[in-house]
Tab-separated table of C-alpha atoms in Angstrom:
chain	number	residue	atom	x	y	z
A	1	MET	CA	-9.001	-9.727	0.273
A	2	ASN	CA	-11.297	-7.399	-1.523
A	3	PRO	CA	-10.649	-6.646	-5.116
A	4	VAL	CA	-9.009	-3.350	-5.987
A	5	ARG	CA	-9.407	-1.976	-9.551
A	6	LYS	CA	-9.376	1.877	-8.424
A	7	VAL	CA	-8.339	3.775	-5.378
A	8	GLU	CA	-9.584	7.497	-5.262
A	9	GLY	CA	-9.761	10.199	-2.583
A	10	ARG	CA	-7.601	12.309	-0.569
A	11	ALA	CA	-3.898	11.407	-0.261
A	12	ILE	CA	-1.421	12.061	2.567
A	13	PRO	CA	1.154	14.152	1.355
A	14	PHE	CA	3.905	12.658	3.563
A	15	GLY	CA	7.176	12.436	1.008
A	16	ARG	CA	9.460	11.444	3.377
A	17	LYS	CA	12.584	9.223	2.114
A	18	ASN	CA	14.060	6.224	3.716
A	19	VAL	CA	10.969	5.698	6.009
A	20	ASP	CA	11.750	2.248	7.446
A	21	THR	CA	9.061	-0.312	9.151
A	22	ASP	CA	9.857	0.684	12.672
A	23	VAL	CA	8.776	4.227	11.727
A	24	ILE	CA	5.505	2.922	10.175
A	25	ILE	CA	4.831	0.675	13.131
A	26	GLY	CA	7.164	0.780	16.387
A	27	ALA	CA	8.637	-2.583	17.628
A	28	GLU	CA	6.709	-2.320	20.725
A	29	HIS	CA	3.513	-3.022	18.688
A	30	LEU	CA	4.767	-6.562	17.257
A	31	LYS	CA	3.733	-8.580	20.069
A	32	THR	CA	0.355	-9.124	18.179
A	33	ILE	CA	-0.975	-11.205	15.816
A	34	ALA	CA	-4.443	-9.021	15.619
A	35	ARG	CA	-4.574	-6.602	12.815
A	36	ALA	CA	-7.281	-4.434	14.227
A	37	GLY	CA	-5.888	-1.434	16.158
A	38	LEU	CA	-2.459	-1.212	14.599
A	39	GLY	CA	-3.497	1.835	12.637
A	40	ALA	CA	-3.733	3.879	15.837
A	41	HIS	CA	-0.082	3.425	16.327
A	42	ALA	CA	1.198	3.996	12.695
A	43	PHE	CA	3.769	6.688	12.590
A	44	GLU	CA	3.719	7.337	16.237
A	45	SER	CA	7.253	8.707	15.987
A	46	VAL	CA	6.010	10.988	13.180
A	47	ARG	CA	3.154	11.932	14.979
A	48	ARG	CA	5.051	13.392	17.811
A	49	GLU	CA	6.262	15.999	15.441
A	50	PRO	CA	4.281	19.186	15.651
A	51	GLY	CA	2.169	20.017	12.387
A	52	ASN	CA	2.521	16.422	10.980
A	53	VAL	CA	0.129	15.308	8.257
A	54	PHE	CA	-1.094	12.306	10.040
A	55	ASP	CA	-2.950	14.203	12.573
A	56	ASP	CA	-4.146	16.630	9.884
A	57	PRO	CA	-7.848	16.475	9.834
A	58	ALA	CA	-7.731	17.286	6.068
A	59	TYR	CA	-6.184	13.746	5.694
A	60	ALA	CA	-8.385	11.878	7.799
A	61	GLY	CA	-9.542	8.542	6.391
A	62	ALA	CA	-7.274	9.289	3.230
A	63	PRO	CA	-6.942	6.028	1.336
A	64	ILE	CA	-3.617	6.955	-0.404
A	65	LEU	CA	-0.124	7.900	1.111
A	66	VAL	CA	2.502	9.469	-1.032
A	67	ALA	CA	5.722	8.896	0.284
A	68	GLY	CA	9.403	9.347	-0.524
A	69	ASP	CA	12.053	7.137	-2.025
A	70	ASN	CA	12.780	3.652	-0.478
A	71	PHE	CA	9.699	3.656	1.417
A	72	GLY	CA	9.177	0.421	3.937
A	73	CYS	CA	13.045	-0.422	4.357
A	74	GLY	CA	14.361	-1.916	7.262
A	75	SER	CA	13.152	-5.110	8.910
A	76	SER	CA	10.473	-7.634	7.386
A	77	ARG	CA	7.602	-6.768	9.823
A	78	GLU	CA	4.432	-7.517	8.038
A	79	HIS	CA	2.779	-5.484	10.896
A	80	ALA	CA	3.688	-2.334	8.903
A	81	ALA	CA	1.374	-3.522	6.143
A	82	TRP	CA	-1.421	-4.319	8.593
A	83	ALA	CA	-0.883	-1.015	10.171
A	84	LEU	CA	-1.481	0.961	7.075
A	85	ALA	CA	-4.354	-0.937	6.170
A	86	ASP	CA	-5.879	-0.442	9.602
A	87	MET	CA	-5.447	3.039	9.368
A	88	GLY	CA	-7.390	3.081	5.825
A	89	VAL	CA	-4.582	3.315	3.422
A	90	GLU	CA	-5.514	1.301	0.462
A	91	ALA	CA	-2.256	2.382	-1.752
A	92	VAL	CA	1.180	3.750	-1.392
A	93	ILE	CA	2.593	6.086	-4.148
A	94	ALA	CA	6.375	6.253	-4.078
A	95	PRO	CA	9.702	6.416	-6.209
A	96	SER	CA	10.780	3.173	-4.760
A	97	PHE	CA	9.763	0.703	-1.989
A	98	SER	CA	11.803	-2.009	-0.055
A	99	ASP	CA	11.052	-5.388	-1.974
A	100	ILE	CA	10.055	-6.968	1.329
A	101	PHE	CA	7.624	-4.168	2.010
A	102	SER	CA	6.183	-4.393	-1.453
A	103	GLY	CA	5.540	-8.015	-1.163
A	104	ASN	CA	4.063	-7.537	2.435
A	105	ALA	CA	1.736	-4.845	1.040
A	106	PHE	CA	0.669	-6.860	-1.976
A	107	LYS	CA	-0.175	-9.796	0.017
A	108	ASN	CA	-2.443	-7.493	2.372
A	109	GLY	CA	-4.155	-5.945	-0.520
A	110	ILE	CA	-2.262	-2.596	-0.548
A	111	VAL	CA	-1.709	-1.062	-4.042
A	112	THR	CA	2.050	-0.098	-4.445
A	113	VAL	CA	2.807	2.456	-7.133
A	114	ALA	CA	6.186	3.561	-8.373
A	115	LEU	CA	6.744	6.658	-9.947
A	116	ALA	CA	9.679	9.237	-10.692
A	117	GLN	CA	10.583	11.381	-7.975
A	118	PRO	CA	9.097	14.642	-9.955
A	119	LYS	CA	5.967	12.854	-10.248
A	120	VAL	CA	5.788	12.001	-6.600
A	121	ASP	CA	6.712	15.727	-5.801
A	122	ARG	CA	3.966	16.863	-7.771
A	123	LEU	CA	1.341	14.449	-6.209
A	124	CYS	CA	2.496	15.780	-2.770
A	125	GLU	CA	1.988	19.294	-3.937
A	126	VAL	CA	-1.642	18.507	-5.478
A	127	ALA	CA	-2.580	16.279	-2.517
A	128	ARG	CA	-2.459	19.193	-0.160
A	129	ASP	CA	-5.938	20.618	-1.770
A	130	HIS	CA	-7.063	17.943	-4.271
A	131	SER	CA	-7.919	14.314	-4.907
A	132	ILE	CA	-5.823	11.621	-6.655
A	133	ALA	CA	-7.095	8.263	-8.425
A	134	ILE	CA	-5.007	5.263	-8.848
A	135	ASP	CA	-6.396	3.119	-11.738
A	136	LEU	CA	-5.432	-0.418	-11.932
A	137	GLU	CA	-7.156	-1.153	-15.180
A	138	VAL	CA	-5.461	1.742	-17.127
A	139	MET	CA	-2.669	1.802	-15.230
A	140	ALA	CA	-2.551	5.462	-14.358
A	141	VAL	CA	-2.476	7.991	-11.418
A	142	THR	CA	-4.734	11.006	-12.004
A	143	THR	CA	-5.606	14.054	-10.171
A	144	THR	CA	-8.435	16.511	-10.280
A	145	ARG	CA	-5.822	18.989	-11.581
A	146	GLY	CA	-5.583	17.136	-14.679
A	147	ASP	CA	-2.073	15.296	-14.043
A	148	VAL	CA	-1.765	11.829	-15.463
A	149	PHE	CA	1.028	9.773	-14.717
A	150	HIS	CA	1.271	6.159	-15.997
A	151	PHE	CA	2.877	3.396	-13.860
A	152	GLU	CA	3.995	-0.181	-14.423
A	153	MET	CA	3.190	-3.018	-12.063
A	154	ASP	CA	3.932	-6.916	-12.195
A	155	PRO	CA	1.022	-8.452	-14.028
A	156	PHE	CA	0.663	-11.161	-11.553
A	157	ARG	CA	0.091	-8.906	-8.648
A	158	ARG	CA	-2.031	-6.647	-10.647
A	159	GLY	CA	-4.367	-9.484	-11.352
A	160	CYS	CA	-4.435	-10.645	-7.923
A	161	LEU	CA	-5.129	-7.123	-6.669
A	162	MET	CA	-7.916	-6.694	-9.357
A	163	GLU	CA	-9.579	-10.205	-8.602
A	164	GLY	CA	-9.038	-9.848	-4.794
A	165	LEU	CA	-7.058	-13.220	-4.509
A	166	ASP	CA	-4.746	-13.385	-1.816
A	167	GLU	CA	-2.539	-16.578	-1.456
A	168	ILE	CA	-5.422	-18.488	-0.016
A	169	ALA	CA	-7.957	-17.618	-2.538
A	170	LEU	CA	-5.387	-18.202	-5.320
A	171	THR	CA	-4.709	-21.696	-4.154
A	172	LEU	CA	-8.531	-22.186	-3.828
A	173	SER	CA	-9.090	-21.149	-7.467
A	174	SER	CA	-7.295	-24.516	-8.485
A	175	GLU	CA	-9.049	-26.536	-5.956
A	176	ALA	CA	-10.386	-28.832	-8.862
A	177	ALA	CA	-7.004	-29.425	-10.216
A	178	ILE	CA	-5.428	-30.069	-6.657
A	179	ARG	CA	-8.317	-32.355	-6.199
A	180	ALA	CA	-7.804	-34.362	-9.621
A	181	TYR	CA	-4.181	-34.685	-8.745
A	182	GLU	CA	-4.816	-36.022	-5.327
A	183	LEU	CA	-7.252	-38.631	-6.929
A	184	LYS	CA	-5.071	-39.436	-9.775
A	185	THR	CA	-1.918	-40.068	-7.286
A	186	GLY	CA	-3.814	-41.638	-4.249
A	187	ILE	CA	-2.708	-38.642	-1.967
């Protein structure tokens, strides 16, 4: 996992509430264990809607998704986080997230930022024409329009994201202690 200290750029102003993992990536794409290529299928049902933000060239390659309340609800498919990452999304801002989705996003290096609905509404408005930045060091979302929204994040998750530590890297960082324990106990 790559270290994440700051995510900045255009943001997709999606804003829709109660987006479940089946909307993020349809069940027909769950047969693969390959992460590559899933981004092309992300939000397929939404992309069938005329004028959807996901096919707007202004947001092509945007690293931030601004979503509505209860983002990632539904089933526990990790493919949803894989699809977002494959489409280039490095962070999602919403009023709230499903616990399972938030955990899967974290394990895949995607930053989830919870902000109050009025702040999310403002970011959706600003994202139409301006850039957004998420800074994990100062714990703030800023815009080129002068907005500053501070947020909270679990310190463990924040540290892992900033250091690029997934579960394997976190375990390997204790390799010397693990080896010492094995030698001591004869394991």
